[in-house]
Amino acid sequence: MTYCVGLLLDEGMVLLSDTRTNAGLDNIATYRKMFVFEEPGERIIAIMTAGSLSVTQTTIAQLRERMDGPDADSETSIMKAPTMLRVAEIVGNMLAQVRADVDDKLSTMRQAASASMIVAGQRRGGDMRMFLIYPEGNFIEATEDTPFLQIGEHKYGKPILDRVITRKTSLTDAKKAVLLSMDSTLRSNLSVGMPLDLAVIRRDDCRLSEDRRIETGDDTFRRMSEAWSAALREAFVTVDV
Amino acid sequence: MTYCVGLLLDEGMVLLSDTRTNAGLDNIATYRKMFVFEEPGERIIAIMTAGSLSVTQTTIAQLRERMDGPDADSETSIMKAPTMLRVAEIVGNMLAQVRADVDDKLSTMRQAASASMIVAGQRRGGDMRMFLIYPEGNFIEATEDTPFLQIGEHKYGKPILDRVITRKTSLTDAKKAVLLSMDSTLRSNLSVGMPLDLAVIRRDDCRLSEDRRIETGDDTFRRMSEAWSAALREAFVTVDV
């Protein structure tokens, strides 16, 4: 499985993804699940993926081909699309098409493939927007009331987000919250694993302001994780029943 | 859905269940999901249920009929079974049989019913044991390494248990841990709801030492929940990234 989370806040966006993929417990690998497409100052689009690797890789590859091809235009390239809504539509249509193709191939084995994505970004002069794209290609959008979107193993890490995240949360607190949300997920579910990819995009910058790979054994992450465990245990002691 | 959790500790057992059942979002009701069978000082058995209400109610009713009937014996009655292992087998067999019956009835509608249970207890002179019974009737048991079992919506409330529960946890801390685990689940998932049923069984007592229904708006629970939220937010502030 996977855990990816994206926050859409007044100050900007924070995105975090793990990198573990598995086909059974004895076939574990590391694959990047966050893909950033950037024309600094003009447009930034980040896509996070969950689900069948054959579907997500092909979808990203096809999006790249449409983007880099000589006939790239506002209808086919996410880097030329006039709005973020149109970007979400292009990604959704591509995901739905690739998933249907892979499903066809798998149907003889009575298997099915599925995938979902978070698409976040901004173009100069436009709004910062974040979408969760379902396997069928339809999507929902993060709003004032629901400022975060999650895909994959989302339940372990949801309580902390429910408690601390609002649109007004600072980017620093937001980074902390997604890392702690990931930390709970890593501890409770083997199918989510290090390293992690963290991206921060400030509102109206239209570029990455932070792009960090957090490796297994990363000192800062380990210290944060230990401090959080200690703080939680202390919080547990202070609460009376 | 449902959330039920049971802890098997050195000092005894702590069990907690919610009471929400739903058939769609517009058909919500309150049903007890914890059933205690007690011959104080001799034997105590607690069963918590998750899944299709038609399956769990019929299973409990059938177990009761076998228990109260004139021909109740060690093969059919959980109150006469010679060991807790045998109790788990009786419950597992009954659950599998009822589930298969209901599945047969539903098959014309291309639907299926499922349910799982936690069975915990002790008879005088025997060990205190706790089992998670799968819809097929097979089961696993809580051990030294894995001192808690969960059924239903188990993911939201797992991180706190992973962090604080060991076999040596006191019953007081255990009560706090299951209530906080439930609190996280209640906040993040609508299909789990108040009131709650909490039971505590001290080792070798073979009787309930605490049996509490926690109603919606219960003052103690609300205060604990608020104190936990505040403590978590404070913990969040103290951790550096």
Coordinates of N, CA, C and O in Angstrom, one line a residue, chain B residues 92-154:
Chain B
G92 N -17.1 -20.0 17.3 CA -16.6 -20.0 15.9 C -17.5 -20.9 15.0 O -17.9 -20.4 13.9
N93 N -17.9 -22.1 15.5 CA -18.7 -22.9 14.7 C -20.1 -22.3 14.5 O -20.7 -22.4 13.4
M94 N -20.6 -21.8 15.6 CA -22.0 -21.2 15.5 C -22.0 -20.0 14.5 O -22.8 -19.8 13.7
L95 N -20.9 -19.1 14.7 CA -20.8 -18.0 13.8 C -20.7 -18.4 12.3 O -21.4 -17.8 11.4
A96 N -19.9 -19.4 12.0 CA -19.7 -19.8 10.7 C -21.0 -20.4 10.1 O -21.4 -20.1 8.9
Q97 N -21.8 -21.1 10.9 CA -23.0 -21.7 10.5 C -24.1 -20.7 10.2 O -24.7 -20.7 9.2
V98 N -24.2 -19.7 11.1 CA -25.2 -18.7 11.0 C -24.9 -17.8 9.7 O -25.7 -17.5 8.9
R99 N -23.6 -17.5 9.6 CA -23.2 -16.7 8.5 C -23.5 -17.4 7.2 O -24.0 -16.8 6.2
A100 N -23.2 -18.7 7.1 CA -23.5 -19.5 5.9 C -25.0 -19.5 5.6 O -25.4 -19.3 4.4
D101 N -25.8 -19.6 6.6 CA -27.3 -19.6 6.4 C -27.7 -18.3 5.9 O -28.5 -18.2 4.9
V102 N -27.2 -17.2 6.5 CA -27.7 -15.8 6.0 C -27.1 -15.6 4.6 O -27.9 -15.1 3.8
D103 N -25.9 -16.0 4.3 CA -25.4 -15.9 3.0 C -26.2 -16.6 2.0 O -26.5 -16.1 0.9
D104 N -26.7 -17.8 2.3 CA -27.6 -18.5 1.4 C -28.8 -17.7 1.1 O -29.2 -17.5 -0.1
K105 N -29.4 -17.1 2.1 CA -30.6 -16.3 1.9 C -30.3 -15.1 1.0 O -31.2 -14.6 0.2
L106 N -29.1 -14.5 1.2 CA -28.8 -13.3 0.5 C -28.3 -13.5 -0.9 O -28.3 -12.6 -1.7
S107 N -28.0 -14.8 -1.2 CA -27.3 -15.0 -2.5 C -28.2 -14.7 -3.7 O -27.6 -14.3 -4.7
T108 N -29.5 -14.8 -3.5 CA -30.4 -14.4 -4.7 C -30.3 -12.9 -5.0 O -30.6 -12.5 -6.1
M109 N -29.9 -12.1 -3.9 CA -29.7 -10.7 -4.2 C -28.3 -10.3 -4.5 O -27.9 -9.2 -4.5
R110 N -27.4 -11.3 -4.7 CA -26.0 -11.1 -4.9 C -25.4 -10.3 -3.8 O -24.5 -9.5 -4.0
Q111 N -25.8 -10.5 -2.6 CA -25.2 -9.9 -1.4 C -24.6 -10.9 -0.5 O -24.9 -12.1 -0.7
A112 N -23.8 -10.5 0.4 CA -23.2 -11.4 1.4 C -23.2 -10.8 2.7 O -23.1 -9.5 2.8
A113 N -23.3 -11.6 3.8 CA -23.2 -11.0 5.1 C -21.9 -11.6 5.8 O -21.5 -12.7 5.5
S114 N -21.4 -10.8 6.7 CA -20.2 -11.2 7.4 C -20.2 -10.7 8.8 O -20.9 -9.7 9.1
A115 N -19.4 -11.3 9.7 CA -19.3 -10.8 11.0 C -18.1 -11.4 11.7 O -17.6 -12.5 11.3
S116 N -17.5 -10.7 12.7 CA -16.4 -11.3 13.4 C -16.7 -11.0 14.9 O -17.5 -10.1 15.2
M117 N -16.0 -11.7 15.8 CA -16.2 -11.5 17.2 C -14.9 -11.6 18.0 O -13.9 -12.2 17.6
I118 N -15.0 -10.9 19.2 CA -13.9 -11.1 20.1 C -14.5 -11.9 21.3 O -15.6 -11.5 21.8
V119 N -13.9 -13.0 21.7 CA -14.4 -13.8 22.8 C -13.3 -13.8 23.9 O -12.2 -14.2 23.6
A120 N -13.7 -13.4 25.1 CA -12.7 -13.3 26.1 C -13.3 -13.9 27.4 O -14.5 -13.8 27.6
G121 N -12.5 -14.5 28.2 CA -13.0 -15.1 29.4 C -12.0 -15.9 30.2 O -10.9 -16.1 29.9
Q122 N -12.6 -16.5 31.3 CA -11.8 -17.4 32.2 C -12.8 -18.2 32.9 O -13.9 -17.8 33.3
R123 N -12.4 -19.5 33.1 CA -13.2 -20.4 34.1 C -12.3 -20.6 35.2 O -11.0 -20.6 35.1
R124 N -12.9 -20.9 36.4 CA -12.1 -21.1 37.6 C -11.0 -22.2 37.4 O -11.4 -23.3 36.8
G125 N -9.8 -22.0 37.7 CA -8.7 -23.0 37.5 C -8.1 -22.9 36.2 O -7.1 -23.6 35.9
G126 N -8.7 -22.2 35.2 CA -8.2 -22.1 33.9 C -7.5 -20.8 33.6 O -7.5 -19.9 34.5
D127 N -6.9 -20.7 32.4 CA -6.2 -19.4 32.0 C -7.2 -18.4 31.5 O -8.3 -18.8 31.0
M128 N -6.9 -17.2 31.7 CA -7.6 -16.1 31.1 C -7.2 -16.0 29.6 O -6.0 -15.9 29.3
R129 N -8.2 -16.1 28.7 CA -7.8 -16.1 27.3 C -8.7 -15.2 26.4 O -9.9 -14.9 26.8
M130 N -8.2 -14.7 25.3 CA -9.0 -13.8 24.5 C -8.7 -14.2 23.0 O -7.6 -14.4 22.6
F131 N -9.8 -14.4 22.2 CA -9.8 -14.8 20.9 C -10.5 -13.9 19.9 O -11.5 -13.3 20.3
L132 N -9.9 -13.7 18.7 CA -10.6 -13.0 17.7 C -11.1 -14.1 16.7 O -10.4 -14.8 16.1
I133 N -12.5 -14.1 16.5 CA -13.1 -15.1 15.7 C -13.4 -14.6 14.3 O -14.2 -13.6 14.2
Y134 N -12.9 -15.2 13.2 CA -13.2 -14.7 11.9 C -14.5 -15.2 11.4 O -15.1 -16.1 11.9
P135 N -15.0 -14.5 10.3 CA -16.4 -14.9 9.8 C -16.4 -16.4 9.4 O -17.5 -17.0 9.4
E136 N -15.3 -17.0 9.1 CA -15.3 -18.4 8.7 C -15.3 -19.3 9.9 O -15.3 -20.6 9.7
G137 N -15.1 -18.8 11.1 CA -15.2 -19.6 12.3 C -13.8 -19.9 12.9 O -13.7 -20.4 14.0
N138 N -12.8 -19.7 12.1 CA -11.4 -19.9 12.6 C -11.0 -18.7 13.5 O -11.7 -17.7 13.5
F139 N -10.0 -18.9 14.3 CA -9.7 -17.8 15.2 C -8.2 -17.6 15.5 O -7.4 -18.6 15.3
I140 N -7.8 -16.5 16.1 CA -6.5 -16.3 16.6 C -6.6 -15.8 18.0 O -7.7 -15.5 18.5
E141 N -5.5 -15.9 18.8 CA -5.5 -15.6 20.2 C -4.6 -14.5 20.6 O -3.5 -14.4 20.0
A142 N -5.0 -13.6 21.5 CA -4.0 -12.6 22.1 C -2.9 -13.3 22.8 O -3.1 -14.3 23.5
T143 N -1.7 -12.8 22.6 CA -0.5 -13.4 23.3 C 0.3 -12.3 24.0 O 0.0 -11.2 24.0
E144 N 1.4 -12.8 24.6 CA 2.3 -11.9 25.3 C 2.8 -10.8 24.3 O 2.8 -9.6 24.7
D145 N 3.1 -11.1 23.1 CA 3.6 -10.1 22.1 C 2.5 -9.2 21.6 O 2.7 -8.1 21.2
T146 N 1.3 -9.8 21.5 CA 0.1 -9.0 20.9 C -1.0 -9.0 21.9 O -1.9 -9.9 21.8
P147 N -0.9 -8.1 22.9 CA -1.9 -8.2 24.0 C -3.2 -7.5 23.7 O -4.1 -7.5 24.6
F148 N -3.5 -7.1 22.5 CA -4.8 -6.5 22.2 C -5.4 -7.0 20.9 O -4.6 -7.4 19.9
L149 N -6.7 -7.2 20.8 CA -7.4 -7.6 19.6 C -8.4 -6.5 19.3 O -9.0 -6.0 20.2
Q150 N -8.7 -6.3 18.0 CA -9.6 -5.3 17.6 C -10.5 -5.9 16.5 O -10.0 -6.6 15.7
I151 N -11.8 -5.5 16.4 CA -12.6 -5.8 15.3 C -13.3 -4.5 14.9 O -13.5 -3.5 15.6
G152 N -13.8 -4.5 13.6 CA -14.4 -3.3 13.0 C -13.4 -2.2 12.6 O -12.4 -2.6 12.0
E153 N -13.8 -1.0 12.8 CA -12.9 0.2 12.3 C -11.7 0.3 13.2 O -11.7 1.2 14.1
H154 N -10.7 -0.5 13.0 CA -9.6 -0.7 14.0 C -8.4 0.3 13.8 O -7.6 0.4 14.6

